[in-house]
């Protein structure tokens, strides 16, 4: 039926969760989010709107694992900061609660690390974009990360095997370029990262 096709299509992209207490859309807070059932779904709050993303693909998961492993080697092991992977909440505000695929908090901001969430901006947020999440990653999340002062944002395309590096300048992101293959990333948060982009997708 048309209705079932629409539901399937809605569940294949990051979509507002209008079927759970629709009158709250635009007013969801972290406290509301904590009351959601642990149903295995991936929820985030963007400007008070509750979103649900579909389960990640194998390629998406592989990219998360490799990027986190390299960041662990060059951030956590030399004791420069903390590396976490989703699902772990980042509370940018009561109405902006994200779960970046990978995040870094440097030692200077360790006070932001709570037992169940990061309170405030991580130093680096990494999102593995897919056709299902690309729009929200590039629009709503990018705007929120910039507004709340996340200094660096990596947008990873697991299909194209590329990484775009965005750095915060005067409250807005400036793209340092899209990198692939044997390129290394010009990260300001993890400078001199000696990893070729192709290694994230090996």
PDB file of C-alpha atoms in Angstrom:
ATOM      1  CA  UNK A   1       0.000   0.000   0.000  1.00  0.00           C
ATOM      2  CA  UNK A   2       0.999   3.640  -0.338  1.00  0.00           C
ATOM      3  CA  UNK A   3       1.022   4.041   3.455  1.00  0.00           C
ATOM      4  CA  UNK A   4       3.402   1.123   4.005  1.00  0.00           C
ATOM      5  CA  UNK A   5       5.695   2.380   1.219  1.00  0.00           C
ATOM      6  CA  UNK A   6       5.763   5.813   2.857  1.00  0.00           C
ATOM      7  CA  UNK A   7       6.625   4.291   6.236  1.00  0.00           C
ATOM      8  CA  UNK A   8       9.425   2.205   4.715  1.00  0.00           C
ATOM      9  CA  UNK A   9      10.786   5.261   2.913  1.00  0.00           C
ATOM     10  CA  UNK A  10      10.596   7.342   6.112  1.00  0.00           C
ATOM     11  CA  UNK A  11      12.484   4.687   8.051  1.00  0.00           C
ATOM     12  CA  UNK A  12      15.279   4.609   5.439  1.00  0.00           C
ATOM     13  CA  UNK A  13      16.293   8.203   6.147  1.00  0.00           C
ATOM     14  CA  UNK A  14      16.907  10.275   9.252  1.00  0.00           C
ATOM     15  CA  UNK A  15      13.373  11.415   9.879  1.00  0.00           C
ATOM     16  CA  UNK A  16      11.443  13.387  12.516  1.00  0.00           C
ATOM     17  CA  UNK A  17       9.726  11.015  14.922  1.00  0.00           C
ATOM     18  CA  UNK A  18       6.221  12.408  14.597  1.00  0.00           C
ATOM     19  CA  UNK A  19       4.519   9.215  15.775  1.00  0.00           C
ATOM     20  CA  UNK A  20       5.819   9.536  19.367  1.00  0.00           C
ATOM     21  CA  UNK A  21       3.996  12.347  21.171  1.00  0.00           C
ATOM     22  CA  UNK A  22       3.717  14.584  18.073  1.00  0.00           C
ATOM     23  CA  UNK A  23       2.676  17.610  20.122  1.00  0.00           C
ATOM     24  CA  UNK A  24       6.205  17.689  21.604  1.00  0.00           C
ATOM     25  CA  UNK A  25       7.992  18.098  18.260  1.00  0.00           C
ATOM     26  CA  UNK A  26      10.063  21.263  18.490  1.00  0.00           C
ATOM     27  CA  UNK A  27      10.059  21.049  22.297  1.00  0.00           C
ATOM     28  CA  UNK A  28      11.935  17.809  23.014  1.00  0.00           C
ATOM     29  CA  UNK A  29      14.583  18.135  25.741  1.00  0.00           C
ATOM     30  CA  UNK A  30      17.268  15.851  27.087  1.00  0.00           C
ATOM     31  CA  UNK A  31      14.993  14.894  29.996  1.00  0.00           C
ATOM     32  CA  UNK A  32      12.297  13.803  27.530  1.00  0.00           C
ATOM     33  CA  UNK A  33      14.895  11.911  25.519  1.00  0.00           C
ATOM     34  CA  UNK A  34      15.914   9.947  28.636  1.00  0.00           C
ATOM     35  CA  UNK A  35      12.338   8.715  28.976  1.00  0.00           C
ATOM     36  CA  UNK A  36      12.355   7.070  25.528  1.00  0.00           C
ATOM     37  CA  UNK A  37      12.162   3.286  25.538  1.00  0.00           C
ATOM     38  CA  UNK A  38      15.427   1.422  24.944  1.00  0.00           C
ATOM     39  CA  UNK A  39      14.164  -0.018  21.679  1.00  0.00           C
ATOM     40  CA  UNK A  40      17.474  -0.236  19.836  1.00  0.00           C
ATOM     41  CA  UNK A  41      16.752   2.785  17.650  1.00  0.00           C
ATOM     42  CA  UNK A  42      19.154   5.705  17.196  1.00  0.00           C
ATOM     43  CA  UNK A  43      17.556   8.981  18.356  1.00  0.00           C
ATOM     44  CA  UNK A  44      18.883  12.533  18.376  1.00  0.00           C
ATOM     45  CA  UNK A  45      17.352  15.927  19.185  1.00  0.00           C
ATOM     46  CA  UNK A  46      17.993  18.751  16.737  1.00  0.00           C
ATOM     47  CA  UNK A  47      16.563  22.121  17.749  1.00  0.00           C
ATOM     48  CA  UNK A  48      13.934  20.419  19.879  1.00  0.00           C
ATOM     49  CA  UNK A  49      12.886  17.994  17.127  1.00  0.00           C
ATOM     50  CA  UNK A  50      13.290  14.271  17.805  1.00  0.00           C
ATOM     51  CA  UNK A  51      14.873  12.369  14.901  1.00  0.00           C
ATOM     52  CA  UNK A  52      15.454   8.680  14.347  1.00  0.00           C
ATOM     53  CA  UNK A  53      18.157   7.383  12.004  1.00  0.00           C
ATOM     54  CA  UNK A  54      18.117   3.955  10.376  1.00  0.00           C
ATOM     55  CA  UNK A  55      20.567   1.264  11.425  1.00  0.00           C
ATOM     56  CA  UNK A  56      23.995   1.872   9.873  1.00  0.00           C
ATOM     57  CA  UNK A  57      25.327  -0.206   7.004  1.00  0.00           C
ATOM     58  CA  UNK A  58      28.355  -2.454   7.300  1.00  0.00           C
ATOM     59  CA  UNK A  59      30.480   0.088   5.406  1.00  0.00           C
ATOM     60  CA  UNK A  60      29.349   2.781   7.837  1.00  0.00           C
ATOM     61  CA  UNK A  61      30.313   0.638  10.826  1.00  0.00           C
ATOM     62  CA  UNK A  62      33.668  -0.292   9.268  1.00  0.00           C
ATOM     63  CA  UNK A  63      34.531   3.383   8.743  1.00  0.00           C
ATOM     64  CA  UNK A  64      33.605   4.232  12.350  1.00  0.00           C
ATOM     65  CA  UNK A  65      35.808   1.423  13.626  1.00  0.00           C
ATOM     66  CA  UNK A  66      38.851   2.392  11.531  1.00  0.00           C
ATOM     67  CA  UNK A  67      38.614   6.136  12.219  1.00  0.00           C
ATOM     68  CA  UNK A  68      38.162   5.522  15.941  1.00  0.00           C
ATOM     69  CA  UNK A  69      41.111   3.108  15.972  1.00  0.00           C
ATOM     70  CA  UNK A  70      43.442   5.654  14.370  1.00  0.00           C
ATOM     71  CA  UNK A  71      42.215   8.449  16.635  1.00  0.00           C
ATOM     72  CA  UNK A  72      42.727   6.168  19.626  1.00  0.00           C
ATOM     73  CA  UNK A  73      46.320   5.597  18.496  1.00  0.00           C
ATOM     74  CA  UNK A  74      47.099   9.291  17.972  1.00  0.00           C
ATOM     75  CA  UNK A  75      44.896  10.911  20.650  1.00  0.00           C
ATOM     76  CA  UNK A  76      44.105   8.524  23.496  1.00  0.00           C
ATOM     77  CA  UNK A  77      47.298   6.452  23.709  1.00  0.00           C
ATOM     78  CA  UNK A  78      49.610   9.508  23.842  1.00  0.00           C
ATOM     79  CA  UNK A  79      47.207  10.861  26.510  1.00  0.00           C
ATOM     80  CA  UNK A  80      46.146  13.932  24.526  1.00  0.00           C
ATOM     81  CA  UNK A  81      42.432  13.368  25.108  1.00  0.00           C
ATOM     82  CA  UNK A  82      39.482  11.011  24.967  1.00  0.00           C
ATOM     83  CA  UNK A  83      37.940   9.237  21.966  1.00  0.00           C
ATOM     84  CA  UNK A  84      34.384   7.902  22.048  1.00  0.00           C
ATOM     85  CA  UNK A  85      32.087   6.261  19.490  1.00  0.00           C
ATOM     86  CA  UNK A  86      28.312   6.232  19.134  1.00  0.00           C
ATOM     87  CA  UNK A  87      26.066   5.664  20.884  1.00  0.00           C
ATOM     88  CA  UNK A  88      27.307   8.275  23.371  1.00  0.00           C
ATOM     89  CA  UNK A  89      25.358  11.477  23.926  1.00  0.00           C
ATOM     90  CA  UNK A  90      26.684  14.969  23.322  1.00  0.00           C
ATOM     91  CA  UNK A  91      24.505  17.527  25.137  1.00  0.00           C
ATOM     92  CA  UNK A  92      25.122  20.797  23.326  1.00  0.00           C
ATOM     93  CA  UNK A  93      21.977  22.259  24.924  1.00  0.00           C
ATOM     94  CA  UNK A  94      18.772  20.885  26.443  1.00  0.00           C
ATOM     95  CA  UNK A  95      17.239  20.807  22.943  1.00  0.00           C
ATOM     96  CA  UNK A  96      20.328  19.667  20.982  1.00  0.00           C
ATOM     97  CA  UNK A  97      21.432  16.133  21.843  1.00  0.00           C
ATOM     98  CA  UNK A  98      23.574  14.324  19.280  1.00  0.00           C
ATOM     99  CA  UNK A  99      25.456  11.053  19.024  1.00  0.00           C
ATOM    100  CA  UNK A 100      28.387  11.707  16.667  1.00  0.00           C
ATOM    101  CA  UNK A 101      29.765   8.545  15.117  1.00  0.00           C
ATOM    102  CA  UNK A 102      33.170   9.395  16.614  1.00  0.00           C
ATOM    103  CA  UNK A 103      34.161  12.269  18.892  1.00  0.00           C
ATOM    104  CA  UNK A 104      37.318  13.634  20.492  1.00  0.00           C
ATOM    105  CA  UNK A 105      37.590  15.675  23.682  1.00  0.00           C
ATOM    106  CA  UNK A 106      41.071  17.045  24.335  1.00  0.00           C
ATOM    107  CA  UNK A 107      42.525  17.216  27.835  1.00  0.00           C
ATOM    108  CA  UNK A 108      41.870  20.963  28.114  1.00  0.00           C
ATOM    109  CA  UNK A 109      38.138  20.179  28.092  1.00  0.00           C
ATOM    110  CA  UNK A 110      38.020  16.991  30.164  1.00  0.00           C
ATOM    111  CA  UNK A 111      35.622  18.716  32.571  1.00  0.00           C
ATOM    112  CA  UNK A 112      32.953  18.298  29.852  1.00  0.00           C
ATOM    113  CA  UNK A 113      33.103  14.516  30.141  1.00  0.00           C
ATOM    114  CA  UNK A 114      30.327  13.124  32.310  1.00  0.00           C
ATOM    115  CA  UNK A 115      29.578   9.485  32.982  1.00  0.00           C
ATOM    116  CA  UNK A 116      26.708   9.269  30.483  1.00  0.00           C
ATOM    117  CA  UNK A 117      27.350  12.173  28.114  1.00  0.00           C
ATOM    118  CA  UNK A 118      29.587  15.021  26.996  1.00  0.00           C
ATOM    119  CA  UNK A 119      28.249  18.325  28.370  1.00  0.00           C
ATOM    120  CA  UNK A 120      29.124  20.934  25.769  1.00  0.00           C
ATOM    121  CA  UNK A 121      31.122  20.835  22.567  1.00  0.00           C
ATOM    122  CA  UNK A 122      33.593  18.062  21.794  1.00  0.00           C
ATOM    123  CA  UNK A 123      36.769  19.235  20.061  1.00  0.00           C
ATOM    124  CA  UNK A 124      36.097  17.034  17.038  1.00  0.00           C
ATOM    125  CA  UNK A 125      32.856  15.500  15.789  1.00  0.00           C
ATOM    126  CA  UNK A 126      32.946  12.892  13.024  1.00  0.00           C
ATOM    127  CA  UNK A 127      29.807  11.918  11.147  1.00  0.00           C
ATOM    128  CA  UNK A 128      29.768   9.093   8.612  1.00  0.00           C
ATOM    129  CA  UNK A 129      27.289  10.466   6.096  1.00  0.00           C
ATOM    130  CA  UNK A 130      25.096   8.147   4.063  1.00  0.00           C
ATOM    131  CA  UNK A 131      22.226   8.811   1.666  1.00  0.00           C
ATOM    132  CA  UNK A 132      19.914   8.403   4.667  1.00  0.00           C
ATOM    133  CA  UNK A 133      21.649  10.998   6.873  1.00  0.00           C
ATOM    134  CA  UNK A 134      23.468  13.318   4.442  1.00  0.00           C
ATOM    135  CA  UNK A 135      20.879  16.105   4.566  1.00  0.00           C
ATOM    136  CA  UNK A 136      20.723  16.341   8.348  1.00  0.00           C
ATOM    137  CA  UNK A 137      24.520  15.935   8.700  1.00  0.00           C
ATOM    138  CA  UNK A 138      25.177  18.769   6.228  1.00  0.00           C
ATOM    139  CA  UNK A 139      22.418  21.147   7.310  1.00  0.00           C
ATOM    140  CA  UNK A 140      20.915  20.852  10.775  1.00  0.00           C
ATOM    141  CA  UNK A 141      23.861  19.177  12.490  1.00  0.00           C
ATOM    142  CA  UNK A 142      26.449  21.381  10.821  1.00  0.00           C
ATOM    143  CA  UNK A 143      24.573  24.514  11.892  1.00  0.00           C
ATOM    144  CA  UNK A 144      24.204  23.246  15.456  1.00  0.00           C
ATOM    145  CA  UNK A 145      27.835  22.136  15.746  1.00  0.00           C
ATOM    146  CA  UNK A 146      28.927  25.575  14.532  1.00  0.00           C
ATOM    147  CA  UNK A 147      26.502  27.436  16.800  1.00  0.00           C
ATOM    148  CA  UNK A 148      27.658  25.559  19.908  1.00  0.00           C
ATOM    149  CA  UNK A 149      31.338  25.893  19.079  1.00  0.00           C
ATOM    150  CA  UNK A 150      32.553  22.456  17.921  1.00  0.00           C
ATOM    151  CA  UNK A 151      35.963  23.502  16.508  1.00  0.00           C
ATOM    152  CA  UNK A 152      36.292  20.773  13.887  1.00  0.00           C
ATOM    153  CA  UNK A 153      33.811  18.599  12.014  1.00  0.00           C
ATOM    154  CA  UNK A 154      34.652  15.728   9.667  1.00  0.00           C
ATOM    155  CA  UNK A 155      32.026  14.642   7.150  1.00  0.00           C
ATOM    156  CA  UNK A 156      32.932  11.170   5.965  1.00  0.00           C
ATOM    157  CA  UNK A 157      31.494   9.645   2.796  1.00  0.00           C
ATOM    158  CA  UNK A 158      31.884   5.889   3.219  1.00  0.00           C
ATOM    159  CA  UNK A 159      30.727   5.231  -0.354  1.00  0.00           C
ATOM    160  CA  UNK A 160      33.128   7.702  -1.998  1.00  0.00           C
ATOM    161  CA  UNK A 161      35.924   6.916   0.525  1.00  0.00           C
ATOM    162  CA  UNK A 162      36.424  10.608   1.219  1.00  0.00           C
ATOM    163  CA  UNK A 163      36.583  12.958   4.210  1.00  0.00           C
ATOM    164  CA  UNK A 164      35.700  16.658   4.228  1.00  0.00           C
ATOM    165  CA  UNK A 165      37.388  18.632   7.006  1.00  0.00           C
ATOM    166  CA  UNK A 166      35.524  21.686   8.298  1.00  0.00           C
ATOM    167  CA  UNK A 167      37.001  24.096  10.831  1.00  0.00           C
ATOM    168  CA  UNK A 168      35.175  26.767  12.796  1.00  0.00           C
ATOM    169  CA  UNK A 169      36.091  30.335  11.907  1.00  0.00           C
ATOM    170  CA  UNK A 170      34.119  33.295  13.265  1.00  0.00           C
ATOM    171  CA  UNK A 171      31.192  31.054  14.165  1.00  0.00           C
ATOM    172  CA  UNK A 172      30.920  29.358  10.745  1.00  0.00           C
ATOM    173  CA  UNK A 173      32.530  26.328   9.189  1.00  0.00           C
ATOM    174  CA  UNK A 174      35.126  26.716   6.465  1.00  0.00           C
ATOM    175  CA  UNK A 175      35.883  23.658   4.392  1.00  0.00           C
ATOM    176  CA  UNK A 176      39.567  22.804   4.149  1.00  0.00           C
ATOM    177  CA  UNK A 177      38.703  20.470   1.283  1.00  0.00           C
ATOM    178  CA  UNK A 178      37.568  16.937   0.499  1.00  0.00           C
ATOM    179  CA  UNK A 179      40.355  14.399   0.923  1.00  0.00           C
ATOM    180  CA  UNK A 180      40.708  10.857  -0.401  1.00  0.00           C
ATOM    181  CA  UNK A 181      43.201   8.179  -1.388  1.00  0.00           C
ATOM    182  CA  UNK A 182      46.728   8.940  -0.211  1.00  0.00           C
ATOM    183  CA  UNK A 183      45.763  12.375   1.174  1.00  0.00           C
ATOM    184  CA  UNK A 184      46.357  13.111   4.851  1.00  0.00           C
ATOM    185  CA  UNK A 185      43.933  15.330   6.757  1.00  0.00           C
ATOM    186  CA  UNK A 186      44.855  18.927   7.681  1.00  0.00           C
ATOM    187  CA  UNK A 187      43.320  18.554  11.133  1.00  0.00           C
ATOM    188  CA  UNK A 188      43.852  21.338  13.637  1.00  0.00           C
ATOM    189  CA  UNK A 189      42.585  19.160  16.503  1.00  0.00           C
ATOM    190  CA  UNK A 190      44.837  16.200  15.650  1.00  0.00           C
ATOM    191  CA  UNK A 191      47.728  17.936  13.843  1.00  0.00           C
ATOM    192  CA  UNK A 192      50.191  15.896  11.797  1.00  0.00           C
ATOM    193  CA  UNK A 193      47.864  12.880  11.759  1.00  0.00           C
ATOM    194  CA  UNK A 194      50.023  10.459   9.744  1.00  0.00           C
ATOM    195  CA  UNK A 195      47.122   8.513   8.275  1.00  0.00           C
ATOM    196  CA  UNK A 196      46.132   8.374   4.620  1.00  0.00           C
ATOM    197  CA  UNK A 197      42.394   8.687   4.051  1.00  0.00           C
ATOM    198  CA  UNK A 198      42.328   5.343   2.216  1.00  0.00           C
ATOM    199  CA  UNK A 199      43.360   3.656   5.489  1.00  0.00           C
ATOM    200  CA  UNK A 200      39.962   4.611   6.986  1.00  0.00           C
ATOM    201  CA  UNK A 201      38.291   2.420   4.362  1.00  0.00           C
ATOM    202  CA  UNK A 202      40.719  -0.493   4.168  1.00  0.00           C
TER     203      UNK A 202
END
